[in-house]
PDB file of C-alpha atoms in Angstrom:
ATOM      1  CA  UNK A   1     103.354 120.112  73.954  1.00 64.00           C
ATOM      2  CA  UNK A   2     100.536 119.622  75.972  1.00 84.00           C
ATOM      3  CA  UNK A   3     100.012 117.475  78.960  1.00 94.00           C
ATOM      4  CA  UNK A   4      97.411 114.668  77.337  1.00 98.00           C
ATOM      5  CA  UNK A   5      94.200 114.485  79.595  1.00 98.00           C
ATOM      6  CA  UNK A   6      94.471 111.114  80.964  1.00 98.00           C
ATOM      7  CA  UNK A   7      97.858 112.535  82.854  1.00 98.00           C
ATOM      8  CA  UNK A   8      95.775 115.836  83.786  1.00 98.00           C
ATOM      9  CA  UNK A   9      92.713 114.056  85.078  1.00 98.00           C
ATOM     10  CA  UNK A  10      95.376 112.009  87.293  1.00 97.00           C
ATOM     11  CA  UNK A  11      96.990 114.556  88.847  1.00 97.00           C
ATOM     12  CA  UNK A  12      93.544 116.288  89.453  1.00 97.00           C
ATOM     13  CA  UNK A  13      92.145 113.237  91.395  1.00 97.00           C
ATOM     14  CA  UNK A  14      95.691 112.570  93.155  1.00 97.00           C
ATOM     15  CA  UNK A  15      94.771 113.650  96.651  1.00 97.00           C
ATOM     16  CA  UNK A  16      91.210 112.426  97.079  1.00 97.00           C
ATOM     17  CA  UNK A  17      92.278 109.347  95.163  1.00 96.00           C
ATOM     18  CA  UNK A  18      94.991 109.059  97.707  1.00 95.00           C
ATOM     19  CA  UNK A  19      92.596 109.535 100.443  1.00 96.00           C
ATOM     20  CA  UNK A  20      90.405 107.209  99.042  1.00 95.00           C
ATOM     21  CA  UNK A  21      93.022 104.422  99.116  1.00 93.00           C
ATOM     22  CA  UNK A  22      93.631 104.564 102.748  1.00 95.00           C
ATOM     23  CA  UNK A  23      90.703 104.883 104.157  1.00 96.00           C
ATOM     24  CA  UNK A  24      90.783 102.540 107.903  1.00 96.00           C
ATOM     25  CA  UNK A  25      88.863  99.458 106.332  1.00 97.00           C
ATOM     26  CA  UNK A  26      91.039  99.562 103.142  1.00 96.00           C
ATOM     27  CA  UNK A  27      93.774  99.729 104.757  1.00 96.00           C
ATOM     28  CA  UNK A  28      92.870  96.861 107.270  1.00 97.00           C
ATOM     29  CA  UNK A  29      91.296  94.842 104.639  1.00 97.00           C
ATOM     30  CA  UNK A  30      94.626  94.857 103.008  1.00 97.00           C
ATOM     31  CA  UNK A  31      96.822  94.083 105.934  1.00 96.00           C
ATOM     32  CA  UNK A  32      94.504  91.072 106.862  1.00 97.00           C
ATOM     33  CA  UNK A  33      93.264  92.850 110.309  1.00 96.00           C
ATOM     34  CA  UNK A  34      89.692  91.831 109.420  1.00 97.00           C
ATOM     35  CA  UNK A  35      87.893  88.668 107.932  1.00 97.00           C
ATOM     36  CA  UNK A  36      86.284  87.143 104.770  1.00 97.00           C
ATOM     37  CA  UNK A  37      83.132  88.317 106.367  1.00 96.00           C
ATOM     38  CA  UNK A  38      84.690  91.941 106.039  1.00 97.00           C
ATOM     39  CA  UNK A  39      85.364  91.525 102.326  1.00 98.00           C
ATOM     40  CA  UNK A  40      82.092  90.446 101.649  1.00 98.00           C
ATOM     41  CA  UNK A  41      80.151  92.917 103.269  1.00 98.00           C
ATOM     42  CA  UNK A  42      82.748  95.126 100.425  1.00 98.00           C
ATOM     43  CA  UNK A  43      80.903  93.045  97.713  1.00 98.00           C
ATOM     44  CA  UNK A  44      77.875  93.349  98.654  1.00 98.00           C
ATOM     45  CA  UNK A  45      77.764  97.211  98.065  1.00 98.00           C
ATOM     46  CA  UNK A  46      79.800  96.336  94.945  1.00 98.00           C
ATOM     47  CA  UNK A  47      76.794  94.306  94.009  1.00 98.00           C
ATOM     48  CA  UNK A  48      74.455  97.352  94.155  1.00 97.00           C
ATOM     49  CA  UNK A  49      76.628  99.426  92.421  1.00 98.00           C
ATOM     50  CA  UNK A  50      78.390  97.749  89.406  1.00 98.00           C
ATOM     51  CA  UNK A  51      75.090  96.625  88.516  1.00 98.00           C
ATOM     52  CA  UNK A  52      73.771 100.472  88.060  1.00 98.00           C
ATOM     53  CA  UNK A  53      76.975 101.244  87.029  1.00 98.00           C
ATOM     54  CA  UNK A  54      76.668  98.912  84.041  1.00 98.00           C
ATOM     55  CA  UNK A  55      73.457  99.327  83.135  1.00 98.00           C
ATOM     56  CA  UNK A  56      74.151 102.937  83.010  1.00 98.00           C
ATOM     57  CA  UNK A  57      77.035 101.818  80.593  1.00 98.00           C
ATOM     58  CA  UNK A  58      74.431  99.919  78.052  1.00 98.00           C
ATOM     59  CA  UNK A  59      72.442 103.343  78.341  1.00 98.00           C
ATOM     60  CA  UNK A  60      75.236 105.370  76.678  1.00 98.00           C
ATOM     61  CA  UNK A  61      76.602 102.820  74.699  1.00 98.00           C
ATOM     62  CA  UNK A  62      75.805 104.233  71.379  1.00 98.00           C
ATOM     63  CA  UNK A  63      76.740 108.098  72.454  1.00 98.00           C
ATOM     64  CA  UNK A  64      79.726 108.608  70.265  1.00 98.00           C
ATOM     65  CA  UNK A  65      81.513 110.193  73.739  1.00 98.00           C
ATOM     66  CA  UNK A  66      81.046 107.355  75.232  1.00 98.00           C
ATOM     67  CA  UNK A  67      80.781 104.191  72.536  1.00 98.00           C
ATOM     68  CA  UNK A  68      84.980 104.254  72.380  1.00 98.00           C
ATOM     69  CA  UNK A  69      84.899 103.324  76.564  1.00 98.00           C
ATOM     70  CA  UNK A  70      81.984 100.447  76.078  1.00 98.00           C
ATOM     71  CA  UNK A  71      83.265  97.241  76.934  1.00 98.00           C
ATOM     72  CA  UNK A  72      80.884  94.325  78.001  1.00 97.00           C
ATOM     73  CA  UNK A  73      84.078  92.263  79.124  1.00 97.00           C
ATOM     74  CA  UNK A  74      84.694  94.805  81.556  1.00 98.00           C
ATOM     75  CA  UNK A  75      81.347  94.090  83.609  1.00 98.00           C
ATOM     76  CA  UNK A  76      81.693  92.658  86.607  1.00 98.00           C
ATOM     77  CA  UNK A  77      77.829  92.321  88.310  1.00 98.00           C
ATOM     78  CA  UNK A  78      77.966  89.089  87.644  1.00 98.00           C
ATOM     79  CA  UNK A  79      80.525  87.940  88.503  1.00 98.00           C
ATOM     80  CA  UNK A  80      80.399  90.183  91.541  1.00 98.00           C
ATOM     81  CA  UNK A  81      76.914  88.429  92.543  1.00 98.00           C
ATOM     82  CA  UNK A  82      78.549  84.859  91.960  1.00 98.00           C
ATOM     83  CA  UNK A  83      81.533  85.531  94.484  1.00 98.00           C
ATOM     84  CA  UNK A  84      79.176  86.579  97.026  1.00 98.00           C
ATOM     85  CA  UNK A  85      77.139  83.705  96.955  1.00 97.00           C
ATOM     86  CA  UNK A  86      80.364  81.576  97.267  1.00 97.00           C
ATOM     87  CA  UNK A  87      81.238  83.537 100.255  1.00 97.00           C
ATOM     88  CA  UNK A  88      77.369  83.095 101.776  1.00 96.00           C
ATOM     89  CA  UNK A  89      77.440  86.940 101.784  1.00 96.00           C
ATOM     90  CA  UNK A  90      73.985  87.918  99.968  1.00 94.00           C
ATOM     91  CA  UNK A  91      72.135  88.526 103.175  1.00 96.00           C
ATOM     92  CA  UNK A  92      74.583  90.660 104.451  1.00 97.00           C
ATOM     93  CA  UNK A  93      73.246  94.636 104.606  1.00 97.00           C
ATOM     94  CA  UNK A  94      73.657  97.389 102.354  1.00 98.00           C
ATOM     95  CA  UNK A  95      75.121 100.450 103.312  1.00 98.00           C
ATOM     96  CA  UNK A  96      73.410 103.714 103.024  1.00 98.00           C
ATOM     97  CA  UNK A  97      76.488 105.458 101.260  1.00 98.00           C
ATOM     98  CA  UNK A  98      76.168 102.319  98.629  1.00 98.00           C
ATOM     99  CA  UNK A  99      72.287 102.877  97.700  1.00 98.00           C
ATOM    100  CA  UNK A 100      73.251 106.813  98.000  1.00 98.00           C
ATOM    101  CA  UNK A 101      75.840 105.727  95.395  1.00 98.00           C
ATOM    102  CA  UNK A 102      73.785 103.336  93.154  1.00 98.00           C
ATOM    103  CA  UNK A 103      70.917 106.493  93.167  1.00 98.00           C
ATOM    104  CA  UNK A 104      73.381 108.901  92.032  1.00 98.00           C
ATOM    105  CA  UNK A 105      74.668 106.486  88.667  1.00 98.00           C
ATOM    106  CA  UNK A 106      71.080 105.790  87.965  1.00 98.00           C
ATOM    107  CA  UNK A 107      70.379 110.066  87.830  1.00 98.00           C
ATOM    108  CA  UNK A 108      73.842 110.512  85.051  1.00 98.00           C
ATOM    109  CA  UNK A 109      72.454 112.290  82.234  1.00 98.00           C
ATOM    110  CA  UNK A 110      75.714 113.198  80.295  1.00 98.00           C
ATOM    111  CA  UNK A 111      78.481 110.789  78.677  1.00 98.00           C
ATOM    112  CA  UNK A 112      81.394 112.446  80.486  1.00 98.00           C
ATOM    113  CA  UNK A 113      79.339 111.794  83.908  1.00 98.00           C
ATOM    114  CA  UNK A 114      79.463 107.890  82.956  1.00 98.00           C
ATOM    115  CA  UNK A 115      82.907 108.178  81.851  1.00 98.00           C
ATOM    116  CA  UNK A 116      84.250 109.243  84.896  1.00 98.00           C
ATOM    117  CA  UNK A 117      82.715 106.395  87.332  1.00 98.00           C
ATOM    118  CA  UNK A 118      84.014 103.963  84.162  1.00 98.00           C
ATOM    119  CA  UNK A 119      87.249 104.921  84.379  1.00 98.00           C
ATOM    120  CA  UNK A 120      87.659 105.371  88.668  1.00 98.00           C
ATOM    121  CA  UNK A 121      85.940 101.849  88.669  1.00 98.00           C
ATOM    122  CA  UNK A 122      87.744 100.045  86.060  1.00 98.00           C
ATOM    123  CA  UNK A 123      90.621 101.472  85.691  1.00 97.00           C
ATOM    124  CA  UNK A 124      91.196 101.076  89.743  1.00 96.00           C
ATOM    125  CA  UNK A 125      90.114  97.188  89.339  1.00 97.00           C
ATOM    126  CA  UNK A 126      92.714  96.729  86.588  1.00 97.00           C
ATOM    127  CA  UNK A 127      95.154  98.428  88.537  1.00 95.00           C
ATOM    128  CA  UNK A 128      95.044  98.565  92.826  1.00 91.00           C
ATOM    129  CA  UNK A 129      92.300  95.940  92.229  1.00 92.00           C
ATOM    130  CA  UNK A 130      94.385  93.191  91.603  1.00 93.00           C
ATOM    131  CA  UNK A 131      96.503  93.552  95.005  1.00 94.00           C
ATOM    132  CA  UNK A 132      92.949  93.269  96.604  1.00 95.00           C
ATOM    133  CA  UNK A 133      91.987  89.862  94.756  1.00 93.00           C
ATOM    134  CA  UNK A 134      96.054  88.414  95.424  1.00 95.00           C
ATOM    135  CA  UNK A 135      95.780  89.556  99.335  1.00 97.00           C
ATOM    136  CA  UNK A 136      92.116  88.508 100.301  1.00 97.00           C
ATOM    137  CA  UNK A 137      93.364  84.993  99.050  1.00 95.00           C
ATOM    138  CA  UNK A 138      96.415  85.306 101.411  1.00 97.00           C
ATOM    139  CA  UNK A 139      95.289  87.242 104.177  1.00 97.00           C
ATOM    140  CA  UNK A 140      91.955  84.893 104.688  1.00 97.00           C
ATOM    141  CA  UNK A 141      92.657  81.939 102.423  1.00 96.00           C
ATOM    142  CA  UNK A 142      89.589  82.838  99.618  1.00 97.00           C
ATOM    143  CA  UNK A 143      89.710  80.558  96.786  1.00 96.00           C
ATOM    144  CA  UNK A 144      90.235  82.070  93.248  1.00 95.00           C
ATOM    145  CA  UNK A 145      86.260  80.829  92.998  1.00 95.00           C
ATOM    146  CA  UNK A 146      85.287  83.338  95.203  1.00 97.00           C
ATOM    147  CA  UNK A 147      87.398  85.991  93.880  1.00 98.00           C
ATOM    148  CA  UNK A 148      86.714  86.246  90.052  1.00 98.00           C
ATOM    149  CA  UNK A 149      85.873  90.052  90.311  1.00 98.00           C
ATOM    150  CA  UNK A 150      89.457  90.175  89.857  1.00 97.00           C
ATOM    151  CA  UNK A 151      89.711  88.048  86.985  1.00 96.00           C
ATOM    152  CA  UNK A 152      89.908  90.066  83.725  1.00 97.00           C
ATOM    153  CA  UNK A 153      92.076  87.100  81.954  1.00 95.00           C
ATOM    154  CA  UNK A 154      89.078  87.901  78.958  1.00 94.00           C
ATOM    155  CA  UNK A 155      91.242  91.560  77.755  1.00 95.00           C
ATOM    156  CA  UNK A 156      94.678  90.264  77.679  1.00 93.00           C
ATOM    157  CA  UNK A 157      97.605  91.786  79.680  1.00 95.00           C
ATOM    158  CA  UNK A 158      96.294  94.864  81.734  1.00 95.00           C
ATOM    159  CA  UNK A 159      98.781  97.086  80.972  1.00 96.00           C
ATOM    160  CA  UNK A 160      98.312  97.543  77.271  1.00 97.00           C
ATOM    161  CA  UNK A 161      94.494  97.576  77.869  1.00 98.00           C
ATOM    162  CA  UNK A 162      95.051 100.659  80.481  1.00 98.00           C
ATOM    163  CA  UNK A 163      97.702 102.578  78.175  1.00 98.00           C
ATOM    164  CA  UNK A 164      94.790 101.788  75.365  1.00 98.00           C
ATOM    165  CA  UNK A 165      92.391 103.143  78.196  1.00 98.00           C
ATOM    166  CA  UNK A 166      94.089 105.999  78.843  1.00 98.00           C
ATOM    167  CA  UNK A 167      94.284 107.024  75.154  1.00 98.00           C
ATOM    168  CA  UNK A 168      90.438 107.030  74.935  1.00 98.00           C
ATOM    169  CA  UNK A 169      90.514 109.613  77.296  1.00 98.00           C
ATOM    170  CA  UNK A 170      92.608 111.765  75.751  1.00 98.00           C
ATOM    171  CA  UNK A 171      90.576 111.693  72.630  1.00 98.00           C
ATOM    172  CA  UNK A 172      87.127 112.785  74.893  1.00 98.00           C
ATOM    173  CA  UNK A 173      87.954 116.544  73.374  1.00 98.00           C
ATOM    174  CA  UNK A 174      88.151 114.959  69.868  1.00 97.00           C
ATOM    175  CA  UNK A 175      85.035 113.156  69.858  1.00 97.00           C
ATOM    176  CA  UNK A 176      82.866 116.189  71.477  1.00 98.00           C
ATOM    177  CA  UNK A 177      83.454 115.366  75.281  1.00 98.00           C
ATOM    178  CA  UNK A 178      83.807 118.408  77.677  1.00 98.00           C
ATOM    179  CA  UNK A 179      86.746 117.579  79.762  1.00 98.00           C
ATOM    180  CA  UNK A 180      86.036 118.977  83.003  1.00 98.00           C
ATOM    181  CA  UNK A 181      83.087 117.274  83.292  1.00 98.00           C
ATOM    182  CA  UNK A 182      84.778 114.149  83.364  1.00 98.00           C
ATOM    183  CA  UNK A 183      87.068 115.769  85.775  1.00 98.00           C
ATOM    184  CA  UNK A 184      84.267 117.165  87.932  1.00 98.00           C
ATOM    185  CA  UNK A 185      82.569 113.765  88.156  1.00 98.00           C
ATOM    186  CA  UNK A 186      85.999 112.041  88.933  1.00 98.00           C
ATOM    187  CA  UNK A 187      86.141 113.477  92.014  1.00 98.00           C
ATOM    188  CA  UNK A 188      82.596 113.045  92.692  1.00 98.00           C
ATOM    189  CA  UNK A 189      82.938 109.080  92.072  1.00 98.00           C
ATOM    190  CA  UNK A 190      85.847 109.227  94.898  1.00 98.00           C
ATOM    191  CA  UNK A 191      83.776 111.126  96.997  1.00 98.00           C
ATOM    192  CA  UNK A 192      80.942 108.432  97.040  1.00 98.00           C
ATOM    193  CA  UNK A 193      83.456 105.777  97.193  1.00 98.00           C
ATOM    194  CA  UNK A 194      84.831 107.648 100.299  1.00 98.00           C
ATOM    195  CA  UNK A 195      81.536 107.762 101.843  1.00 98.00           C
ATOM    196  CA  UNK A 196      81.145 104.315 101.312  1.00 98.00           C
ATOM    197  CA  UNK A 197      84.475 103.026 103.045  1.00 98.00           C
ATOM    198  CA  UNK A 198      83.756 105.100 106.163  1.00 97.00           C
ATOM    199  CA  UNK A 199      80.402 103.625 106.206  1.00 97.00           C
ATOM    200  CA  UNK A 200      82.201  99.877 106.061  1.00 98.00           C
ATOM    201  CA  UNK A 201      84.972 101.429 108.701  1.00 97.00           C
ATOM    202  CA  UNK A 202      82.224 102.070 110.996  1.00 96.00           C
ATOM    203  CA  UNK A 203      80.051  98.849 110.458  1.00 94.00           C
ATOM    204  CA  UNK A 204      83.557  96.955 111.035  1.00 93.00           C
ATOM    205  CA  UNK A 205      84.967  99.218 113.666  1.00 83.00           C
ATOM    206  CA  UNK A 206      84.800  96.110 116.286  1.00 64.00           C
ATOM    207  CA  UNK A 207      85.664  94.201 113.799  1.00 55.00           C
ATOM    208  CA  UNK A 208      82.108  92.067 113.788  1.00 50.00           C
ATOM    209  CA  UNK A 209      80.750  92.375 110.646  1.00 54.00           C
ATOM    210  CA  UNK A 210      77.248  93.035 110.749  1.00 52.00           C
ATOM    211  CA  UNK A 211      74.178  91.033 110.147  1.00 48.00           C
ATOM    212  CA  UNK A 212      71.076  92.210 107.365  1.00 50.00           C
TER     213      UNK A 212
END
């Protein structure tokens, strides 16, 4: 038998994904060696790119490689724009790697390309994601109102809606997809969220977040 795609496009993504996930400002986000400042400088790029991302989403929402993925409870912009006003964080700046980032999701021209960013955004928020909401509210005492990026109470338990997930993607053959794209772009989404967190490791490498 085998090996179903969602499994495949794991294990092809392990090592950047890995990477990815320790990165100096993750990792010091997550320890609680830098502030509430720190995480909202994080949402602030989130800000400019879930709401490409998204829109992007709406885009492709009728292509039949893409409709099965297309869930509005999913979308996070606003809420992402309503924590960061909680945590007075709209003025802070925008990295370059983040409006590099936004540019690239606003050029996607194929279904598999917009897969790929769905599924290392989402997917990551349902899973590692929630260890970021449950530590920035230990580590620097947020309230739950200023971390409702991490609420997805609206699809039920996460773990059935990922195993559901994950058997979307490995029907992408099935409904016309081209695999490796979705692969290809997979690690291009870590990539540019690479980028990014060096970016933030550098604007917090003092540890004084910086001003717009």
């Amino acid at each position: 038998m085998s090996e179903p795609f969602s499994a495949r496009l794991k294990a092809s993504t392990a090592t950047i994904h890995d990477e990815v996930e320790h990165t100096t400002f993750m990792v010091d986000l997550m320890e609680g060696r830098l502030d509430a400042r720190a995480y909202a400088l994080l949402l602030k790029q989130y800000d400019v790119i879930y709401g490409v991302l998204e829109s992007k989403s709406r885009e492709f929402a009728e292509d039949p490689v893409f409709a099965p993925f297309f869930d509005a409870h999913l979308f996070r912009a606003d809420r992402i724009a309503a924590d960061l006003a909680a945590l007075d964080g709209t003025e802070l700046p925008v990295m370059p790697s983040a409006t590099a980032y936004a540019a690239h999701l606003a050029g996607l021209e194929r279904a598999e390309q917009v897969i790929a960013h769905h599924y290392t955004r989402y997917l990551g928020d349902l899973s590692g994601g929630q260890a970021i909401g449950t530590l920035m509210g230990r580590h620097y005492s947020l309230p739950a109102t200023s971390l409702t990026m991490w609420d997805f109470a609206e699809l039920g338990k996460t773990k059935p809606y990922k195993d559901a997930y994950r058997r979307l993607l490995d029907q992408v053959a099935a409904t016309g997809g081209d695999e490796q794209i979705v692969v290809d772009e997979t690690m291009e989404a870590f990539r540019l969220n690479g980028a990014l967190l060096v970016d933030l490791t550098e604007a917090t490498d003092n540890r004084a977040v910086p001003v717009a």
